[in-house]
Amino acid sequence: MEVLNRNVMRELIGDDNQLMKKFELEFLKQARESMRKITGLYNNNQVVLIKEEAHFLKTSAKAVGAELTADILQQLELIAQENNKAQCKDAIVQLNVALKQVYGAVRS
Amino acid sequence: MKLATREPKVVLVYENVEDISGASQIIASLGEEYRAIAFDNTTSDFVIRIKPAVLLFALSSVDKVIKFYTQLIEEKQLSHPHYTILLCNNRDSNAAFHCCVKGVFDDYFVYQPLYEKLRLIMIVQHGLLLCGVKNVTTEFSTDVVEPIDDSREQLIAVARACKRQYLSGQTPMNNPSNGDLSPLPNLDPARQNSASPIDDETAANEILPEFSDFAGDDDLDLPITPHEISDEMKGGKRILVVEDNPIYRDMLVGVLKRAKYEVDEARDGLVALSKVTDNEYDLILMDLFMPKLDGLNTTKQLRGISKRKDTPIVALTGNTNKELIRKWASYGLKGYLIKPSNNNEILACVSRIVKQKDPSPA
């Protein structure tokens, strides 16, 4: 499982580096907004509602090839559905780390 | 509550303040600029000067209201567009009915006794809309209007979307303000801003959004231009992509456009229903989980539109819940694509189904 597997997007939209870069940057922007929502929901004890935001971001994470991020989001979806706050926190922290890694990969 | 304002849109002319206390409170809940004024020798001048959109009369008899209103028109030259509502007691409802049927007043309402408070809101709101008042509220305090459950809210939202498409221009309430309906209620709480304070219990466990260190990075503001590959593809098969995630939606649109399909897009089920009623598509690619109206219910609603009941639908899903997919399939799916499939898988699936629908070359 890779932090950013560019083959995924290449196989989806074709070998257009400029377009791929645009989608990667757009994903980071979207992820930043989703993280704000997710942490807000966590801090407000609305853990169950995190599921929908995690699902939303998972779609684009998979599409841009952010495999590790997508996997954590999948776990977060399940944990949130079970209203497990402690595990939810762990997953959000992991998600934060994974997204920073994607950021690093996109900027490199 | 705006009970006193300089230029109210809604004016209630009353004779006895005790009579109107209940009705007045209800009208004020509409949130429009509203004022109740006592009936005396200055009332006519006030109405002429203020030009309210909605005029309600609560005088001691229907005859008195008729005379006052006639005087307003004849002597004071009341001529601006307005909507009149006659408030009466139960005993006078027959007379009030005759006035309205003959077109003297636009509507009447029995306010003594006051039973149907929501009906009064409805009448005043209707008057405001007909007079072209902008931004008439459709959101009411729960003190006044009891909320309804989500499923009914969704049902109403779908009906409204359908009506806007099918009956646009035919409804008597078709005017500029009504044409621009207020945003649909947000049925998805996860999409709401949740920046409320952290309470004591959770403060210790607060997670700081360290990811905010992306803020201010100019590169991140580069917009995606999803249609930059377009223009050349005309006359091909038409496909509607229904997906709430704009990134994945843009990718799919690009893939299909490069393959010379004509592509339209919708961000949720409600938008999709609107588009489908207006346009004929050879195929719809549809996500399952979307705000406002999900894929399953959109498909169900779509199958209820007779001219579109056979439009092929392919599910876009990352969901492995076979029971859910099976239920969805029972509404008529032609297949499903796991998100994210690759270019070849998507085009193979699309091509197969489009050819099934119409054997002529795509």
Short mmCIF file of C-alpha atoms in Angstrom, two decimals:
data_model
loop_
_atom_site.label_atom_id
_atom_site.label_comp_id
_atom_site.label_asym_id
_atom_site.label_seq_id
_atom_site.Cartn_x
_atom_site.Cartn_y
_atom_site.Cartn_z
CA MET A 1 0.00 0.00 0.00
CA GLU A 2 1.53 3.30 -1.10
CA VAL A 3 1.25 6.82 0.19
CA LEU A 4 0.61 8.03 -3.35
CA ASN A 5 0.38 5.46 -6.13
CA ARG A 6 0.39 7.53 -9.29
CA ASN A 7 -0.40 4.52 -11.45
CA VAL A 8 -3.94 4.53 -10.12
CA MET A 9 -4.70 7.96 -11.50
CA ARG A 10 -2.66 7.31 -14.64
CA GLU A 11 -4.84 4.31 -15.41
CA LEU A 12 -7.93 6.34 -14.79
CA ILE A 13 -7.32 9.67 -16.54
CA GLY A 14 -4.32 8.85 -18.71
CA ASP A 15 -0.69 9.90 -18.71
CA ASP A 16 -1.19 13.63 -18.39
CA ASN A 17 1.18 14.86 -15.70
CA GLN A 18 -0.24 18.34 -15.57
CA LEU A 19 -3.78 17.10 -15.08
CA MET A 20 -2.63 14.60 -12.48
CA LYS A 21 -0.90 17.35 -10.55
CA LYS A 22 -4.04 19.44 -10.63
CA PHE A 23 -6.14 16.62 -9.20
CA GLU A 24 -3.53 15.92 -6.51
CA LEU A 25 -3.54 19.53 -5.41
CA GLU A 26 -7.30 19.63 -5.49
CA PHE A 27 -7.38 16.51 -3.35
CA LEU A 28 -5.13 18.13 -0.74
CA LYS A 29 -7.42 21.12 -0.66
CA GLN A 30 -10.46 18.90 -0.23
CA ALA A 31 -8.68 16.85 2.45
CA ARG A 32 -7.85 19.95 4.44
CA GLU A 33 -11.53 20.91 4.51
CA SER A 34 -12.62 17.39 5.40
CA MET A 35 -10.09 17.22 8.24
CA ARG A 36 -11.54 20.40 9.67
CA LYS A 37 -15.01 18.89 9.55
CA ILE A 38 -13.89 15.58 11.00
CA THR A 39 -12.02 17.13 13.92
CA GLY A 40 -14.96 19.45 14.54
CA LEU A 41 -17.36 16.53 14.65
CA TYR A 42 -15.03 14.61 16.96
CA ASN A 43 -14.65 17.53 19.32
CA ASN A 44 -18.40 17.95 19.40
CA ASN A 45 -18.99 14.31 20.25
CA GLN A 46 -20.69 13.70 16.90
CA VAL A 47 -18.57 10.67 16.15
CA VAL A 48 -21.24 8.81 14.15
CA LEU A 49 -21.46 11.69 11.70
CA ILE A 50 -17.76 11.34 10.86
CA LYS A 51 -18.67 8.29 8.79
CA GLU A 52 -20.16 10.34 5.97
CA GLU A 53 -17.26 12.77 5.72
CA ALA A 54 -14.80 9.87 5.78
CA HIS A 55 -16.72 8.17 3.00
CA PHE A 56 -16.77 11.37 0.96
CA LEU A 57 -13.00 11.85 1.17
CA LYS A 58 -12.31 8.16 0.60
CA THR A 59 -13.72 8.42 -2.92
CA SER A 60 -11.17 11.01 -4.02
CA ALA A 61 -8.36 9.44 -1.97
CA LYS A 62 -8.84 6.21 -3.93
CA ALA A 63 -9.13 8.07 -7.20
CA VAL A 64 -5.85 9.96 -6.83
CA GLY A 65 -4.07 6.84 -5.56
CA ALA A 66 -3.66 7.95 -1.93
CA GLU A 67 -3.93 4.30 -0.91
CA LEU A 68 -2.82 4.56 2.71
CA THR A 69 -5.16 7.50 3.29
CA ALA A 70 -8.07 5.67 1.65
CA ASP A 71 -7.43 2.63 3.85
CA ILE A 72 -7.46 4.74 7.03
CA LEU A 73 -10.63 6.46 5.88
CA GLN A 74 -12.23 3.07 5.34
CA GLN A 75 -11.34 2.13 8.92
CA LEU A 76 -12.56 5.48 10.18
CA GLU A 77 -15.90 4.92 8.48
CA LEU A 78 -16.39 1.64 10.31
CA ILE A 79 -15.17 2.94 13.67
CA ALA A 80 -17.37 6.02 13.43
CA GLN A 81 -20.38 3.89 12.61
CA GLU A 82 -19.77 1.99 15.85
CA ASN A 83 -19.52 5.29 17.73
CA ASN A 84 -16.15 4.26 19.14
CA LYS A 85 -14.62 7.55 20.17
CA ALA A 86 -11.27 6.27 21.43
CA GLN A 87 -10.51 4.35 18.23
CA CYS A 88 -11.84 7.25 16.24
CA LYS A 89 -9.20 9.52 17.73
CA ASP A 90 -6.43 7.08 16.80
CA ALA A 91 -7.71 6.86 13.25
CA ILE A 92 -7.95 10.64 12.90
CA VAL A 93 -4.38 11.03 14.13
CA GLN A 94 -3.26 8.39 11.61
CA LEU A 95 -5.23 10.13 8.91
CA ASN A 96 -3.50 13.39 9.72
CA VAL A 97 -0.10 11.73 9.36
CA ALA A 98 -1.08 9.98 6.13
CA LEU A 99 -2.31 13.20 4.59
CA LYS A 100 0.92 14.94 5.48
CA GLN A 101 2.76 12.17 3.70
CA VAL A 102 0.60 12.68 0.62
CA TYR A 103 1.36 16.37 0.85
CA GLY A 104 5.07 15.54 0.93
CA ALA A 105 4.75 13.22 -2.05
CA VAL A 106 2.83 15.77 -4.10
CA ARG A 107 5.35 18.50 -3.33
CA SER A 108 8.38 16.36 -4.10
CA MET B 1 -39.82 39.29 15.76
CA LYS B 2 -40.17 42.57 13.93
CA LEU B 3 -43.35 44.09 15.30
CA ALA B 4 -42.47 47.67 14.56
CA THR B 5 -40.60 48.73 11.49
CA ARG B 6 -40.63 51.84 9.33
CA GLU B 7 -41.59 50.25 6.04
CA PRO B 8 -43.27 46.97 6.81
CA LYS B 9 -44.08 44.53 4.01
CA VAL B 10 -46.99 43.16 6.00
CA VAL B 11 -49.53 45.39 7.74
CA LEU B 12 -52.43 44.29 9.89
CA VAL B 13 -55.13 46.87 10.51
CA TYR B 14 -57.01 46.07 13.71
CA GLU B 15 -59.75 47.52 15.80
CA ASN B 16 -59.31 45.71 19.09
CA VAL B 17 -55.77 44.80 20.09
CA GLU B 18 -56.93 41.89 22.23
CA ASP B 19 -58.58 40.27 19.23
CA ILE B 20 -55.41 40.08 17.20
CA SER B 21 -52.79 39.03 19.75
CA GLY B 22 -52.68 35.39 18.59
CA ALA B 23 -52.82 36.14 14.87
CA SER B 24 -50.28 38.92 15.23
CA GLN B 25 -47.78 36.62 16.88
CA ILE B 26 -48.14 34.09 14.08
CA ILE B 27 -47.68 36.65 11.32
CA ALA B 28 -44.61 38.04 13.08
CA SER B 29 -43.09 34.55 13.06
CA LEU B 30 -42.75 34.81 9.28
CA GLY B 31 -39.81 37.08 9.92
CA GLU B 32 -40.98 39.62 7.37
CA GLU B 33 -41.09 43.27 8.31
CA TYR B 34 -44.46 43.47 9.96
CA ARG B 35 -46.55 45.98 11.76
CA ALA B 36 -49.98 45.96 13.36
CA ILE B 37 -51.69 49.34 13.35
CA ALA B 38 -54.85 50.48 15.10
CA PHE B 39 -57.76 51.52 12.90
CA ASP B 40 -58.30 55.27 13.17
CA ASN B 41 -58.37 58.34 10.95
CA THR B 42 -54.65 58.11 10.20
CA THR B 43 -54.70 54.49 9.00
CA SER B 44 -55.45 55.28 5.36
CA ASP B 45 -52.58 57.70 5.03
CA PHE B 46 -50.23 55.24 6.68
CA VAL B 47 -51.14 52.48 4.24
CA ILE B 48 -50.83 54.75 1.21
CA ARG B 49 -47.44 55.98 2.36
CA ILE B 50 -45.99 52.60 3.35
CA LYS B 51 -47.33 50.57 0.43
CA PRO B 52 -47.29 47.18 2.17
CA ALA B 53 -47.30 44.06 0.00
CA VAL B 54 -49.76 42.25 2.23
CA LEU B 55 -52.66 43.99 3.94
CA LEU B 56 -54.68 42.18 6.60
CA PHE B 57 -57.88 43.60 8.05
CA ALA B 58 -59.26 42.65 11.45
CA LEU B 59 -62.16 45.02 12.03
CA SER B 60 -65.34 44.44 13.96
CA SER B 61 -67.37 43.45 10.89
CA VAL B 62 -66.87 42.40 7.29
CA ASP B 63 -68.96 45.35 6.13
CA LYS B 64 -66.64 47.74 7.89
CA VAL B 65 -63.64 46.23 6.14
CA ILE B 66 -65.35 46.45 2.76
CA LYS B 67 -66.13 50.12 3.29
CA PHE B 68 -62.64 50.94 4.52
CA TYR B 69 -60.95 49.13 1.65
CA THR B 70 -63.23 50.78 -0.92
CA GLN B 71 -62.38 54.13 0.57
CA LEU B 72 -58.69 53.34 0.36
CA ILE B 73 -59.01 52.67 -3.33
CA GLU B 74 -61.45 55.40 -4.26
CA GLU B 75 -60.42 58.31 -2.11
CA LYS B 76 -56.83 57.55 -1.27
CA GLN B 77 -55.91 55.97 -4.60
CA LEU B 78 -54.42 52.80 -3.27
CA SER B 79 -52.92 51.44 -6.45
CA HIS B 80 -49.64 49.65 -5.70
CA PRO B 81 -49.62 45.83 -6.11
CA HIS B 82 -50.84 44.31 -2.87
CA TYR B 83 -52.53 41.25 -1.46
CA THR B 84 -55.50 41.58 0.84
CA ILE B 85 -56.55 39.16 3.58
CA LEU B 86 -59.78 39.56 5.46
CA LEU B 87 -59.62 38.28 9.02
CA CYS B 88 -63.06 37.44 10.39
CA ASN B 89 -64.82 35.49 13.07
CA ASN B 90 -66.47 32.19 12.41
CA ARG B 91 -69.91 33.78 12.11
CA ASP B 92 -68.79 36.08 9.29
CA SER B 93 -66.98 33.47 7.23
CA ASN B 94 -69.85 33.22 4.72
CA ALA B 95 -69.72 36.95 4.02
CA ALA B 96 -65.93 36.83 3.81
CA PHE B 97 -66.15 33.95 1.36
CA HIS B 98 -68.47 35.95 -0.92
CA CYS B 99 -66.09 38.91 -0.85
CA CYS B 100 -63.20 36.74 -1.97
CA VAL B 101 -65.16 34.85 -4.62
CA LYS B 102 -66.18 38.18 -6.12
CA GLY B 103 -62.56 39.28 -6.08
CA VAL B 104 -62.81 42.10 -3.55
CA PHE B 105 -60.25 40.49 -1.27
CA ASP B 106 -57.67 37.93 -2.19
CA ASP B 107 -58.27 35.58 0.74
CA TYR B 108 -59.91 35.35 4.14
CA PHE B 109 -59.01 33.66 7.37
CA VAL B 110 -61.13 32.82 10.42
CA TYR B 111 -59.10 34.10 13.34
CA GLN B 112 -61.84 33.92 15.97
CA PRO B 113 -61.49 31.22 17.10
CA LEU B 114 -57.90 30.77 15.99
CA TYR B 115 -57.40 27.15 15.00
CA GLU B 116 -55.36 26.87 11.83
CA LYS B 117 -52.35 29.04 12.58
CA LEU B 118 -50.25 27.38 9.87
CA ARG B 119 -52.93 28.21 7.33
CA LEU B 120 -52.54 31.89 8.23
CA ILE B 121 -48.79 31.68 7.67
CA MET B 122 -49.45 30.03 4.33
CA ILE B 123 -51.84 32.75 3.18
CA VAL B 124 -49.53 35.60 4.14
CA GLN B 125 -46.53 33.89 2.57
CA HIS B 126 -48.51 33.30 -0.61
CA GLY B 127 -49.38 36.98 -0.73
CA LEU B 128 -45.75 37.99 -0.29
CA LEU B 129 -44.67 35.70 -3.11
CA LEU B 130 -47.35 36.96 -5.46
CA CYS B 131 -46.31 40.53 -4.76
CA GLY B 132 -42.74 39.71 -5.70
CA VAL B 133 -41.24 40.15 -2.25
CA LYS B 134 -37.73 38.69 -2.30
CA ASN B 135 -36.35 36.06 0.06
CA VAL B 136 -39.61 35.04 1.63
CA THR B 137 -38.71 32.55 4.33
CA THR B 138 -39.53 28.87 4.13
CA GLU B 139 -37.77 28.12 7.42
CA PHE B 140 -39.80 28.57 10.58
CA SER B 141 -39.11 28.39 14.26
CA THR B 142 -40.07 25.07 15.80
CA ASP B 143 -42.12 27.06 18.30
CA VAL B 144 -44.48 27.86 15.47
CA VAL B 145 -44.14 24.97 13.04
CA GLU B 146 -43.42 21.44 14.19
CA PRO B 147 -40.55 19.83 12.30
CA ILE B 148 -41.16 16.78 10.13
CA ASP B 149 -38.99 13.69 9.92
CA ASP B 150 -36.15 13.33 7.42
CA SER B 151 -37.89 10.85 5.15
CA ARG B 152 -40.88 13.15 4.68
CA GLU B 153 -38.56 16.11 4.23
CA GLN B 154 -36.80 14.17 1.47
CA LEU B 155 -40.08 13.17 -0.14
CA ILE B 156 -41.18 16.80 -0.23
CA ALA B 157 -37.82 17.90 -1.64
CA VAL B 158 -38.15 15.40 -4.48
CA ALA B 159 -41.71 16.48 -5.23
CA ARG B 160 -40.62 20.10 -5.29
CA ALA B 161 -37.75 19.34 -7.65
CA CYS B 162 -40.11 17.45 -9.97
CA LYS B 163 -42.69 20.21 -9.90
CA ARG B 164 -40.12 22.82 -10.75
CA GLN B 165 -39.19 20.82 -13.82
CA TYR B 166 -42.57 19.63 -15.00
CA LEU B 167 -44.77 22.61 -14.17
CA SER B 168 -42.36 25.48 -14.58
CA GLY B 169 -44.34 28.40 -15.95
CA GLN B 170 -47.69 26.77 -15.30
CA THR B 171 -48.06 27.41 -11.60
CA PRO B 172 -50.05 30.45 -10.47
CA MET B 173 -47.21 31.20 -8.07
CA ASN B 174 -44.77 31.57 -10.91
CA ASN B 175 -43.07 34.87 -10.24
CA PRO B 176 -39.48 36.02 -9.86
CA SER B 177 -39.20 35.42 -6.16
CA ASN B 178 -40.80 32.04 -6.28
CA GLY B 179 -38.75 30.96 -9.25
CA ASP B 180 -35.64 31.37 -7.21
CA LEU B 181 -36.45 28.94 -4.46
CA SER B 182 -34.46 29.01 -1.28
CA PRO B 183 -31.79 26.33 -0.86
CA LEU B 184 -33.06 22.91 0.03
CA PRO B 185 -32.71 22.06 3.69
CA ASN B 186 -29.44 20.37 4.46
CA LEU B 187 -30.35 16.77 5.26
CA ASP B 188 -26.75 15.84 5.80
CA PRO B 189 -25.54 17.07 9.18
CA ALA B 190 -21.99 15.97 8.43
CA ARG B 191 -21.80 18.65 5.76
CA GLN B 192 -22.70 21.36 8.27
CA ASN B 193 -20.13 23.61 9.83
CA SER B 194 -19.41 22.28 13.28
CA ALA B 195 -17.11 24.92 14.67
CA SER B 196 -18.82 25.08 18.05
CA PRO B 197 -16.82 25.28 21.28
CA ILE B 198 -15.21 22.20 22.76
CA ASP B 199 -16.92 21.15 25.96
CA ASP B 200 -15.15 20.23 29.18
CA GLU B 201 -15.50 16.50 28.71
CA THR B 202 -13.85 16.44 25.33
CA ALA B 203 -11.34 19.21 25.91
CA ALA B 204 -8.74 16.80 27.19
CA ASN B 205 -9.05 14.69 24.08
CA GLU B 206 -9.15 17.52 21.62
CA ILE B 207 -7.50 16.86 18.33
CA LEU B 208 -5.82 19.86 16.85
CA PRO B 209 -6.15 20.10 13.08
CA GLU B 210 -2.42 20.12 12.41
CA PHE B 211 -3.29 19.77 8.78
CA SER B 212 -4.08 23.46 8.77
CA ASP B 213 -0.43 24.12 7.96
CA PHE B 214 -1.56 23.82 4.34
CA ALA B 215 -3.33 27.13 4.75
CA GLY B 216 -1.91 29.92 2.66
CA ASP B 217 -0.24 27.63 0.16
CA ASP B 218 -0.95 29.34 -3.13
CA ASP B 219 -0.46 26.22 -5.20
CA LEU B 220 -3.47 24.66 -3.53
CA ASP B 221 -5.76 27.23 -5.05
CA LEU B 222 -5.23 25.99 -8.57
CA PRO B 223 -8.72 25.27 -9.85
CA ILE B 224 -9.58 22.14 -11.72
CA THR B 225 -11.11 22.96 -15.07
CA PRO B 226 -13.15 19.86 -15.78
CA HIS B 227 -14.32 20.87 -19.23
CA GLU B 228 -10.98 21.75 -20.75
CA ILE B 229 -11.17 18.64 -22.92
CA SER B 230 -14.64 19.39 -24.25
CA ASP B 231 -16.10 21.17 -27.30
CA GLU B 232 -15.15 18.67 -29.95
CA MET B 233 -17.59 16.01 -28.79
CA LYS B 234 -21.04 16.67 -30.13
CA GLY B 235 -23.69 14.31 -31.34
CA GLY B 236 -22.48 11.26 -29.43
CA LYS B 237 -24.29 9.28 -26.77
CA ARG B 238 -25.34 11.25 -23.74
CA ILE B 239 -24.25 10.20 -20.30
CA LEU B 240 -25.13 11.70 -16.93
CA VAL B 241 -22.55 11.33 -14.15
CA VAL B 242 -24.09 11.62 -10.66
CA GLU B 243 -21.39 11.82 -7.99
CA ASP B 244 -21.03 14.08 -4.96
CA ASN B 245 -17.23 14.09 -4.85
CA PRO B 246 -16.22 16.78 -7.37
CA ILE B 247 -12.74 15.34 -7.93
CA TYR B 248 -13.92 11.88 -8.90
CA ARG B 249 -16.82 13.36 -10.86
CA ASP B 250 -14.42 15.53 -12.87
CA MET B 251 -12.21 12.53 -13.57
CA LEU B 252 -15.12 10.47 -14.86
CA VAL B 253 -16.41 13.33 -16.97
CA GLY B 254 -12.96 13.70 -18.50
CA VAL B 255 -12.64 9.99 -19.26
CA LEU B 256 -16.01 9.93 -21.00
CA LYS B 257 -15.47 13.14 -22.93
CA ARG B 258 -12.16 11.94 -24.27
CA ALA B 259 -14.05 8.91 -25.55
CA LYS B 260 -16.38 11.30 -27.45
CA TYR B 261 -19.41 10.92 -25.27
CA GLU B 262 -21.57 13.90 -24.48
CA VAL B 263 -21.45 14.19 -20.71
CA ASP B 264 -23.58 15.99 -18.19
CA GLU B 265 -23.01 15.97 -14.43
CA ALA B 266 -24.94 16.23 -11.17
CA ARG B 267 -23.65 16.57 -7.63
CA ASP B 268 -26.53 14.76 -5.95
CA GLY B 269 -29.74 12.88 -6.59
CA LEU B 270 -31.98 15.92 -6.58
CA VAL B 271 -29.95 17.70 -9.23
CA ALA B 272 -29.91 14.45 -11.20
CA LEU B 273 -33.70 14.17 -11.09
CA SER B 274 -34.02 17.72 -12.36
CA LYS B 275 -31.68 17.02 -15.25
CA VAL B 276 -33.27 13.70 -16.11
CA THR B 277 -36.73 15.20 -16.39
CA ASP B 278 -35.43 17.73 -18.89
CA ASN B 279 -32.98 15.59 -20.83
CA GLU B 280 -32.80 12.15 -22.30
CA TYR B 281 -29.65 10.22 -21.46
CA ASP B 282 -28.37 6.98 -22.93
CA LEU B 283 -26.82 6.06 -19.60
CA ILE B 284 -26.58 7.30 -16.03
CA LEU B 285 -23.55 6.58 -13.84
CA MET B 286 -24.66 7.02 -10.26
CA ASP B 287 -22.99 7.07 -6.87
CA LEU B 288 -24.70 5.46 -3.88
CA PHE B 289 -23.95 7.74 -0.93
CA MET B 290 -24.78 11.33 -1.72
CA PRO B 291 -26.22 14.21 0.29
CA LYS B 292 -29.87 15.23 -0.12
CA LEU B 293 -30.93 12.16 -2.12
CA ASP B 294 -28.87 8.98 -2.35
CA GLY B 295 -28.40 6.74 -5.37
CA LEU B 296 -30.92 4.18 -4.26
CA ASN B 297 -33.73 6.67 -3.74
CA THR B 298 -32.82 8.65 -6.84
CA THR B 299 -33.11 5.46 -8.88
CA LYS B 300 -36.45 4.69 -7.24
CA GLN B 301 -37.78 8.18 -8.04
CA LEU B 302 -36.41 8.05 -11.55
CA ARG B 303 -38.20 4.80 -12.26
CA GLY B 304 -41.41 6.58 -11.34
CA ILE B 305 -40.95 9.05 -14.21
CA SER B 306 -42.67 7.19 -17.02
CA LYS B 307 -40.61 8.57 -19.91
CA ARG B 308 -37.34 7.74 -18.09
CA LYS B 309 -38.16 4.44 -16.49
CA ASP B 310 -35.97 2.51 -18.95
CA THR B 311 -32.88 4.74 -18.84
CA PRO B 312 -29.95 2.42 -18.03
CA ILE B 313 -28.24 3.10 -14.71
CA VAL B 314 -24.82 1.88 -13.63
CA ALA B 315 -23.95 2.10 -9.94
CA LEU B 316 -20.67 3.69 -8.87
CA THR B 317 -19.78 2.13 -5.59
CA GLY B 318 -16.93 1.46 -3.27
CA ASN B 319 -19.38 -0.27 -1.03
CA THR B 320 -19.08 -3.99 -0.51
CA ASN B 321 -22.44 -4.34 1.20
CA LYS B 322 -24.00 -6.87 -1.15
CA GLU B 323 -27.39 -6.56 0.47
CA LEU B 324 -27.47 -2.86 -0.26
CA ILE B 325 -26.34 -3.34 -3.84
CA ARG B 326 -28.95 -6.08 -4.27
CA LYS B 327 -31.67 -3.76 -3.00
CA TRP B 328 -30.50 -1.03 -5.32
CA ALA B 329 -30.36 -3.49 -8.21
CA SER B 330 -34.01 -4.34 -7.62
CA TYR B 331 -34.87 -0.84 -8.88
CA GLY B 332 -33.20 -1.61 -12.15
CA LEU B 333 -29.42 -1.41 -12.47
CA LYS B 334 -27.58 -2.41 -15.60
CA GLY B 335 -24.39 -3.04 -13.71
CA TYR B 336 -21.95 -1.50 -11.28
CA LEU B 337 -18.45 -0.08 -11.31
CA ILE B 338 -16.21 -0.29 -8.27
CA LYS B 339 -14.71 3.08 -7.41
CA PRO B 340 -12.23 3.86 -8.79
CA SER B 341 -12.20 1.59 -11.83
CA ASN B 342 -9.60 2.27 -14.46
CA ASN B 343 -10.18 3.92 -17.82
CA ASN B 344 -10.60 0.67 -19.75
CA GLU B 345 -13.03 -0.85 -17.28
CA ILE B 346 -15.19 2.26 -17.28
CA LEU B 347 -15.29 2.60 -21.05
CA ALA B 348 -15.91 -1.11 -21.59
CA CYS B 349 -18.86 -1.04 -19.23
CA VAL B 350 -20.28 2.16 -20.71
CA SER B 351 -19.84 0.99 -24.28
CA ARG B 352 -21.52 -2.36 -23.60
CA ILE B 353 -24.59 -0.80 -22.04
CA VAL B 354 -24.95 2.02 -24.54
CA LYS B 355 -24.81 -0.50 -27.37
CA GLN B 356 -27.42 -2.67 -25.68
CA LYS B 357 -29.73 0.30 -25.49
CA ASP B 358 -29.19 1.32 -29.07
CA PRO B 359 -27.34 -1.12 -31.36
CA SER B 360 -26.31 1.68 -33.76
CA PRO B 361 -22.60 2.61 -33.53
CA ALA B 362 -21.77 4.96 -30.65
#
